[in-house]
């Protein structure tokens, strides 16, 4: 029977080919474009099946996947179906058809990305599921308080609101300035909101709508001072900027690798600090629902019945794609593109930037608007004129998120259209 690791290695052995033919021989790496050269990034762009005349700037909703990730998923699904009668359901083969295995290798790789142990990482479907695991899993009583922001994604807020409606906890929404350019103001507002009944601080690492990088390290330190459970929603962070859960000091961290880490939709991760695992009950119960005392106590939080191993193969392929380029190189490229966009927008009269311009709080998510131009019209005009895809945010704004598959030329084309609309 085909070994899972051997099979995956056979898929990724050609990880830097354009994927025209998997039987091609991998080229000598000395022939590749150099990372500092524009041809390198053009070549990276060619690894994505997005048509060359289209610019995709909506990674904040769903990231694009390179061909190697798509191929890894499809080839695994085909091989799985071809050999389905070979599975004799011995324990060592169960992982091919169920979601009950531990996948230690993949969890260790993801843990290394976050500076965590593999046994502190649970594989789940997305950040919404991860956050709901915490919201439902903590022992909270009626009247206990949870501090969140007033800019939560609905998937991050919903679990707490449900708990409040069913069991009487109190969810306090701390207002974040728009635009936010002073981390001290944010920290002070949370500090002022803490009472003897406060039990949890749950905040986004990066806010989804405005792209505010919150001072999560200081907020988690504040939580520790008051013996609070601290949860960070990193759906928009992992793959966009460095994430070190030890430095952040959080008790739990959730993310959605389908945004910035090139993974297929349906992949998520949840980190829980080992010392805190005993404080989180399983929400979905299966065979190991009560295993928190074991060496791999978080395993119970990733047992959700029959799963899709092909999707996990895609997650691993996405992570390998990211690491083949290099995390630092990806982060730098993303930052350079977003800085170019912000700088250009600041020079256009009639444009308002709602996202931070302070580098300490800014990231690739840029929310902006043009005077007297509805956000949906701005979105439509960018697509109609140059096939540039951004996302309207309601009212007078759009959100534009740059990733490594974008280019300075696409940023400049955006700015040209925005300037034309601002003059009209």
C-alpha angles and dihedrals in degrees: 000000000000112000112232094226093047091048093050091048089053089056096048098040087096095041096141098046120107085244097238091132126005091210092065116114114251109253126239106273090225088073094058120105113265116254093240093054124091089230088063093061092042087054091049088052090055090062089070120076093222106124113261093241093056126082116204114205101161101092088128087073102033128348124225121248127224118236092254090063092048091048093048092054096044095044091049092049091050093048091046091054094043093054100034093118090056093068107102093181095239110154093259091056101043094092091073094067107022141053094229102097126099101231090206095175094057093043090051091053092049091045090054089054090056097034091249136122117263090237088060092060125085121192110225136158100266143323092282091061091044093052092045088053088060096040092052096034102057120091100243126163131211108283095026111132131230119193117213133155128261088241102063122143108247090245090058096044099041097073092054094044090051091051090049093052095046102036108019103248115153119241113200116195112210112209117238118205119249110245096022115204104149118068090190091066091054093048093049093051091056092045090052092051097056116108134170088270096055112116107160141035110197117176140157118253086216122012112239100223104038102022097235113169101215122213090253096164092057092042091052090047088052089052092050091052088059097038092247128154108247124206126181123199103216098174091125098036113057107089094013100069138358115290120193111172091192091056092043090050096212125155092220137013127191130194146170111222090191089080111051103359099062094243124146117260113273096053124114140152137214124197119197120181108246094237090055100048093095088061095061121076119205114259096197109044125213137145096310099036092129101042099112091120092060125093089257097044097158091062089090090064093061099049107106103144128258109008141184112262091182088064090054089050086057091050091053091047091050091050091049091050090053092048094046088061091040128248095245092050092050093048092048093049092049092049093048093052095047091046089053090052094048093046091051094047091051089060095054115091112227095031122116121198111208094182123081120279092189104102090221090065103026128097140158094296107093119181114192143150142201120231112261093002118113115230092239091053092049090050092048094047093052089053096042095049103038108359091250111158118210128151125251112229100199125268114025102338145086130195119226120189121187124207134175091274089065125083141211088248090059090049090051092049089053092051092049093055093043090052091051092051092046091056095047 
